[in-house]
mmCIF file of C-alpha atoms in Angstrom:
data_model
loop_
_atom_site.group_PDB
_atom_site.id
_atom_site.type_symbol
_atom_site.label_atom_id
_atom_site.label_comp_id
_atom_site.label_asym_id
_atom_site.label_seq_id
_atom_site.Cartn_x
_atom_site.Cartn_y
_atom_site.Cartn_z
ATOM 1 C CA MET A 1 -14.216 -12.729 -4.190
ATOM 2 C CA ILE A 2 -14.838 -16.458 -4.262
ATOM 3 C CA THR A 3 -18.289 -17.775 -3.369
ATOM 4 C CA ILE A 4 -18.409 -20.975 -1.344
ATOM 5 C CA ARG A 5 -21.578 -23.048 -1.007
ATOM 6 C CA TYR A 6 -22.041 -25.768 1.593
ATOM 7 C CA PHE A 7 -24.516 -28.639 1.274
ATOM 8 C CA GLY A 8 -26.234 -31.264 3.397
ATOM 9 C CA PHE A 9 -24.987 -31.726 6.925
ATOM 10 C CA LEU A 10 -21.980 -29.439 6.293
ATOM 11 C CA LYS A 11 -24.336 -26.448 6.294
ATOM 12 C CA GLU A 12 -25.644 -27.236 9.750
ATOM 13 C CA ALA A 13 -22.340 -28.400 11.204
ATOM 14 C CA LEU A 14 -20.667 -25.163 10.105
ATOM 15 C CA GLY A 15 -23.707 -22.946 10.620
ATOM 16 C CA ILE A 16 -23.392 -21.424 7.159
ATOM 17 C CA SER A 17 -24.806 -22.208 3.729
ATOM 18 C CA GLU A 18 -22.864 -19.724 1.632
ATOM 19 C CA GLU A 19 -20.076 -17.196 2.083
ATOM 20 C CA GLN A 20 -17.731 -15.044 0.088
ATOM 21 C CA ILE A 21 -14.032 -14.912 0.795
ATOM 22 C CA ASP A 22 -11.186 -12.881 -0.609
ATOM 23 C CA ALA A 23 -9.730 -14.543 -3.684
ATOM 24 C CA GLN A 24 -6.231 -13.775 -2.374
ATOM 25 C CA CYS A 25 -6.626 -16.651 0.091
ATOM 26 C CA CYS A 26 -5.996 -19.414 -2.348
ATOM 27 C CA LYS A 27 -4.906 -20.178 -5.856
ATOM 28 C CA ASN A 28 -6.628 -23.535 -6.139
ATOM 29 C CA THR A 29 -9.170 -25.838 -4.514
ATOM 30 C CA ALA A 30 -6.597 -27.609 -2.327
ATOM 31 C CA GLU A 31 -5.435 -24.281 -0.875
ATOM 32 C CA LEU A 32 -9.046 -23.277 -0.343
ATOM 33 C CA LEU A 33 -9.729 -26.380 1.754
ATOM 34 C CA ASP A 34 -6.533 -25.762 3.757
ATOM 35 C CA TYR A 35 -7.607 -22.165 4.326
ATOM 36 C CA LEU A 36 -11.045 -23.214 5.595
ATOM 37 C CA ARG A 37 -9.664 -26.017 7.774
ATOM 38 C CA ASN A 38 -7.221 -23.614 9.372
ATOM 39 C CA ARG A 39 -10.020 -21.452 10.721
ATOM 40 C CA ASN A 40 -10.313 -23.614 13.852
ATOM 41 C CA THR A 41 -10.549 -27.241 14.968
ATOM 42 C CA GLN A 42 -14.288 -27.386 14.345
ATOM 43 C CA TRP A 43 -13.823 -26.423 10.693
ATOM 44 C CA ALA A 44 -10.934 -28.857 10.402
ATOM 45 C CA ASP A 45 -13.084 -31.686 11.791
ATOM 46 C CA VAL A 46 -16.198 -30.924 9.773
ATOM 47 C CA LEU A 47 -14.244 -30.512 6.536
ATOM 48 C CA SER A 48 -12.173 -33.671 7.039
ATOM 49 C CA ASP A 49 -11.515 -35.756 3.934
ATOM 50 C CA ALA A 50 -14.107 -38.334 5.044
ATOM 51 C CA ASN A 51 -16.781 -35.641 5.082
ATOM 52 C CA ILE A 52 -16.060 -34.293 1.608
ATOM 53 C CA PHE A 53 -17.335 -36.287 -1.332
ATOM 54 C CA LYS A 54 -16.512 -33.899 -4.140
ATOM 55 C CA LEU A 55 -15.943 -30.259 -4.949
ATOM 56 C CA VAL A 56 -17.801 -28.373 -7.642
ATOM 57 C CA VAL A 57 -16.280 -25.364 -9.392
ATOM 58 C CA ASN A 58 -18.659 -23.188 -11.387
ATOM 59 C CA LEU A 59 -21.246 -25.993 -11.483
ATOM 60 C CA ASN A 60 -18.774 -28.620 -12.726
ATOM 61 C CA VAL A 61 -17.755 -31.534 -10.515
ATOM 62 C CA ILE A 62 -13.968 -31.618 -10.358
ATOM 63 C CA HIS A 63 -11.757 -34.647 -9.831
ATOM 64 C CA ASP A 64 -8.387 -32.957 -9.424
ATOM 65 C CA VAL A 65 -6.998 -29.854 -7.801
ATOM 66 C CA THR A 66 -8.383 -26.956 -9.835
ATOM 67 C CA PRO A 67 -7.234 -23.322 -10.074
ATOM 68 C CA ILE A 68 -9.730 -20.783 -8.721
ATOM 69 C CA SER A 69 -9.892 -17.008 -8.904
ATOM 70 C CA SER A 70 -12.176 -14.083 -8.188
ATOM 71 C CA GLY A 71 -15.732 -14.623 -9.423
ATOM 72 C CA ASP A 72 -15.578 -18.401 -9.135
ATOM 73 C CA GLU A 73 -18.092 -20.417 -7.154
ATOM 74 C CA VAL A 74 -17.020 -23.510 -5.228
ATOM 75 C CA GLY A 75 -19.513 -26.039 -3.879
ATOM 76 C CA ILE A 76 -18.443 -28.376 -1.102
ATOM 77 C CA LEU A 77 -20.398 -31.632 -1.171
ATOM 78 C CA PRO A 78 -20.576 -34.145 1.688
ATOM 79 C CA PRO A 79 -21.080 -37.849 0.841
ATOM 80 C CA VAL A 80 -24.347 -38.201 -1.049
ATOM 81 C CA THR A 81 -27.438 -40.113 0.105
ATOM 82 C CA GLY A 82 -30.012 -39.946 -2.667
ATOM 83 C CA GLY A 83 -32.177 -42.600 -4.252
ATOM 84 C CA MET B 1 -34.262 -40.855 -25.702
ATOM 85 C CA LYS B 2 -33.185 -39.694 -22.278
ATOM 86 C CA ARG B 3 -35.217 -37.761 -19.727
ATOM 87 C CA ILE B 4 -33.898 -36.550 -16.379
ATOM 88 C CA GLN B 5 -36.198 -34.682 -14.057
ATOM 89 C CA ILE B 6 -35.828 -33.328 -10.546
ATOM 90 C CA GLN B 7 -39.142 -32.313 -9.041
ATOM 91 C CA THR B 8 -40.730 -31.204 -5.781
ATOM 92 C CA HIS B 9 -44.245 -32.359 -6.689
ATOM 93 C CA PRO B 10 -45.416 -35.965 -6.145
ATOM 94 C CA LEU B 11 -44.132 -38.673 -8.454
ATOM 95 C CA ASP B 12 -46.666 -41.004 -10.062
ATOM 96 C CA PRO B 13 -44.891 -44.191 -11.260
ATOM 97 C CA ILE B 14 -48.019 -45.562 -12.937
ATOM 98 C CA GLN B 15 -48.589 -42.446 -15.015
ATOM 99 C CA GLU B 16 -44.887 -42.171 -15.796
ATOM 100 C CA GLY B 17 -44.808 -45.843 -16.771
ATOM 101 C CA MET B 18 -47.673 -45.409 -19.239
ATOM 102 C CA THR B 19 -45.973 -42.421 -20.856
ATOM 103 C CA PHE B 20 -42.663 -44.262 -20.946
ATOM 104 C CA GLN B 21 -44.188 -47.331 -22.604
ATOM 105 C CA LYS B 22 -45.879 -45.239 -25.316
ATOM 106 C CA GLU B 23 -42.539 -43.710 -26.201
ATOM 107 C CA ALA B 24 -40.638 -47.030 -26.153
ATOM 108 C CA ILE B 25 -40.976 -47.775 -29.854
ATOM 109 C CA ASP B 26 -39.594 -51.143 -31.012
ATOM 110 C CA CYS B 27 -38.586 -52.111 -27.489
ATOM 111 C CA GLY B 28 -39.312 -55.598 -26.222
ATOM 112 C CA ALA B 29 -38.476 -54.883 -22.587
ATOM 113 C CA ILE B 30 -39.059 -52.200 -20.001
ATOM 114 C CA VAL B 31 -37.559 -52.389 -16.523
ATOM 115 C CA SER B 32 -38.472 -49.780 -13.948
ATOM 116 C CA PHE B 33 -37.548 -49.225 -10.332
ATOM 117 C CA THR B 34 -39.497 -47.199 -7.786
ATOM 118 C CA GLY B 35 -37.803 -46.131 -4.565
ATOM 119 C CA ILE B 36 -40.228 -45.421 -1.704
ATOM 120 C CA VAL B 37 -39.755 -43.640 1.621
ATOM 121 C CA ARG B 38 -39.649 -46.272 4.363
ATOM 122 C CA GLY B 39 -41.683 -45.703 7.519
ATOM 123 C CA ASN B 40 -38.743 -46.189 9.820
ATOM 124 C CA ASP B 41 -34.992 -46.261 9.930
ATOM 125 C CA ASN B 42 -33.517 -48.661 12.490
ATOM 126 C CA LEU B 43 -36.964 -48.930 14.072
ATOM 127 C CA ILE B 44 -37.249 -45.181 14.659
ATOM 128 C CA PRO B 45 -40.587 -44.052 13.155
ATOM 129 C CA LEU B 46 -40.190 -41.479 10.431
ATOM 130 C CA GLU B 47 -42.484 -38.511 9.782
ATOM 131 C CA TYR B 48 -41.014 -37.532 6.407
ATOM 132 C CA LEU B 49 -37.796 -37.134 4.461
ATOM 133 C CA TYR B 50 -36.325 -33.851 3.320
ATOM 134 C CA ILE B 51 -34.055 -34.056 0.303
ATOM 135 C CA GLU B 52 -31.624 -31.363 -0.732
ATOM 136 C CA HIS B 53 -29.811 -31.314 -4.056
ATOM 137 C CA PHE B 54 -27.472 -29.120 -6.085
ATOM 138 C CA PRO B 55 -29.528 -27.731 -9.010
ATOM 139 C CA GLU B 56 -27.846 -28.032 -12.426
ATOM 140 C CA VAL B 57 -25.035 -30.167 -11.017
ATOM 141 C CA THR B 58 -27.424 -32.974 -10.058
ATOM 142 C CA GLU B 59 -28.904 -33.148 -13.549
ATOM 143 C CA LYS B 60 -25.431 -33.140 -15.113
ATOM 144 C CA GLU B 61 -24.184 -35.933 -12.865
ATOM 145 C CA ILE B 62 -27.227 -38.101 -13.583
ATOM 146 C CA ALA B 63 -26.732 -37.492 -17.308
ATOM 147 C CA LEU B 64 -23.156 -38.779 -16.951
ATOM 148 C CA ILE B 65 -24.398 -41.919 -15.176
ATOM 149 C CA VAL B 66 -26.966 -42.597 -17.898
ATOM 150 C CA HIS B 67 -24.339 -41.968 -20.563
ATOM 151 C CA GLU B 68 -21.995 -44.449 -18.890
ATOM 152 C CA ALA B 69 -24.812 -47.015 -18.919
ATOM 153 C CA TYR B 70 -25.328 -46.331 -22.641
ATOM 154 C CA THR B 71 -21.689 -47.188 -23.287
ATOM 155 C CA ARG B 72 -22.157 -50.589 -21.610
ATOM 156 C CA TRP B 73 -25.586 -51.776 -22.750
ATOM 157 C CA ASP B 74 -27.711 -51.361 -25.805
ATOM 158 C CA PHE B 75 -30.919 -49.649 -24.706
ATOM 159 C CA LYS B 76 -33.115 -47.042 -26.319
ATOM 160 C CA ASN B 77 -34.967 -45.005 -23.736
ATOM 161 C CA CYS B 78 -34.224 -44.008 -20.181
ATOM 162 C CA THR B 79 -36.062 -41.835 -17.684
ATOM 163 C CA VAL B 80 -34.800 -40.828 -14.243
ATOM 164 C CA ILE B 81 -37.099 -38.848 -11.956
ATOM 165 C CA HIS B 82 -36.013 -37.886 -8.454
ATOM 166 C CA ARG B 83 -38.011 -35.895 -5.950
ATOM 167 C CA VAL B 84 -36.528 -33.235 -3.697
ATOM 168 C CA GLY B 85 -37.900 -31.245 -0.782
ATOM 169 C CA LYS B 86 -40.358 -32.758 1.672
ATOM 170 C CA ILE B 87 -41.457 -36.343 0.931
ATOM 171 C CA ALA B 88 -43.893 -38.219 3.159
ATOM 172 C CA VAL B 89 -43.532 -41.836 4.253
ATOM 173 C CA GLN B 90 -44.775 -44.285 1.581
ATOM 174 C CA GLU B 91 -44.381 -41.760 -1.223
ATOM 175 C CA PRO B 92 -42.130 -42.531 -4.204
ATOM 176 C CA ILE B 93 -38.781 -40.768 -4.039
ATOM 177 C CA VAL B 94 -37.118 -41.989 -7.226
ATOM 178 C CA TRP B 95 -38.207 -43.676 -10.459
ATOM 179 C CA VAL B 96 -35.829 -45.131 -13.024
ATOM 180 C CA ALA B 97 -36.981 -46.808 -16.227
ATOM 181 C CA VAL B 98 -35.032 -48.331 -19.092
ATOM 182 C CA ALA B 99 -36.418 -49.656 -22.377
ATOM 183 C CA SER B 100 -34.437 -51.943 -24.639
ATOM 184 C CA GLY B 101 -34.837 -54.564 -27.336
ATOM 185 C CA HIS B 102 -34.407 -57.412 -24.856
ATOM 186 C CA ARG B 103 -34.708 -57.764 -21.105
ATOM 187 C CA THR B 104 -31.089 -58.355 -20.079
ATOM 188 C CA GLU B 105 -29.912 -54.898 -21.128
ATOM 189 C CA ALA B 106 -32.871 -53.201 -19.452
ATOM 190 C CA PHE B 107 -32.364 -55.071 -16.158
ATOM 191 C CA LYS B 108 -28.646 -54.395 -16.090
ATOM 192 C CA ALA B 109 -28.824 -50.750 -17.110
ATOM 193 C CA ALA B 110 -31.590 -49.935 -14.611
ATOM 194 C CA GLU B 111 -29.643 -51.549 -11.777
ATOM 195 C CA PHE B 112 -26.424 -49.813 -12.788
ATOM 196 C CA ILE B 113 -28.120 -46.418 -12.972
ATOM 197 C CA MET B 114 -29.718 -46.889 -9.549
ATOM 198 C CA ASP B 115 -26.458 -48.044 -7.952
ATOM 199 C CA TYR B 116 -24.579 -45.015 -9.282
ATOM 200 C CA LEU B 117 -27.434 -42.659 -8.473
ATOM 201 C CA LYS B 118 -27.098 -43.692 -4.818
ATOM 202 C CA THR B 119 -23.368 -43.008 -4.661
ATOM 203 C CA ASP B 120 -22.658 -40.251 -7.201
ATOM 204 C CA ALA B 121 -25.635 -37.918 -7.667
ATOM 205 C CA PRO B 122 -25.633 -34.907 -5.326
ATOM 206 C CA PHE B 123 -28.712 -35.532 -3.184
ATOM 207 C CA TRP B 124 -28.746 -35.414 0.604
ATOM 208 C CA LYS B 125 -31.471 -36.984 2.744
ATOM 209 C CA LYS B 126 -32.556 -35.684 6.103
ATOM 210 C CA GLU B 127 -34.863 -37.778 8.268
ATOM 211 C CA ILE B 128 -37.509 -35.967 10.257
ATOM 212 C CA ARG B 129 -38.813 -38.387 12.866
ATOM 213 C CA VAL B 130 -42.185 -38.708 14.524
ATOM 214 C CA ASP B 131 -40.643 -37.694 17.869
ATOM 215 C CA GLY B 132 -39.604 -34.342 16.356
ATOM 216 C CA SER B 133 -35.880 -35.078 16.113
ATOM 217 C CA SER B 134 -34.048 -34.979 12.796
ATOM 218 C CA GLN B 135 -30.813 -36.238 11.336
ATOM 219 C CA TRP B 136 -28.924 -36.154 8.047
ATOM 220 C CA VAL B 137 -28.608 -39.670 6.680
ATOM 221 C CA LYS B 138 -25.075 -41.048 6.536
ATOM 222 C CA ALA B 139 -23.752 -42.599 3.334
ATOM 223 C CA LYS B 140 -23.768 -46.404 3.492
ATOM 224 C CA ASN B 141 -20.809 -48.657 2.758
ATOM 225 C CA THR B 142 -23.197 -51.190 1.265
ATOM 226 C CA ASP B 143 -24.130 -48.680 -1.439
ATOM 227 C CA GLN B 144 -20.449 -48.182 -2.246
ATOM 228 C CA GLN B 145 -19.970 -51.950 -2.449
ATOM 229 C CA LYS B 146 -22.891 -52.280 -4.861
ATOM 230 C CA LYS B 147 -21.312 -49.649 -7.071
ATOM 231 C CA GLN B 148 -17.843 -51.197 -6.799
ATOM 232 C CA ARG B 149 -18.940 -54.486 -8.292
ATOM 233 C CA TRP B 150 -19.621 -52.725 -11.610
ATOM 234 C CA LEU B 151 -15.945 -51.800 -11.740
ATOM 235 C CA TYR B 152 -14.893 -55.456 -11.763
ATOM 236 C CA ASP B 153 -17.958 -56.890 -13.437
ATOM 237 C CA GLY B 154 -18.389 -54.217 -16.110
ATOM 238 C CA LYS B 155 -21.516 -55.869 -17.439
#
């Protein structure tokens, strides 16, 4: 299983803060986003490129498409607003 | 020396400043910035801010920002403290301090760290208004522009 964590407004827009999905769904982070966006139009809208700042795999911010497998944790971060 | 702290309890810039100064050995300049929760956003009165972050990742990303500043300017000490959770209007939300031999490096590094903190560190603000409504704050283009200028004007 792959654990997915949602942050900020994504949590409320999707109505979920964390979920586990079958690792068979996707070999990498790009496929994972496609998988989630294909759930329905709401997921596609909320997880649009403009609403995703960065992805985090196993607590490391990634800058390129990254392989994922069972046991991995992926965080989906909306644009940040700290400071 | 570098210190990065994420905390839920109140932030006391005066106390932190005294501690920071004691530890700034052989430094001729200290520049600090305190960010404070404004009482309104676009004239809508605010009750408090709620700030979410991504534990472990936030600290790592701030460390990268401070490290990048170290590669550009010669400074000795740096402290970054950011509050999370519920923060009332008028309370400090962030405190950044830089100590260096001379003032230019401290000014520049503190500004750089704050600009990148706004655009790169995983914090998310939610406004809870006096009228009971709430809203996640949207990222501002002006913050991106402030960060962008460091790309062209490296120092």
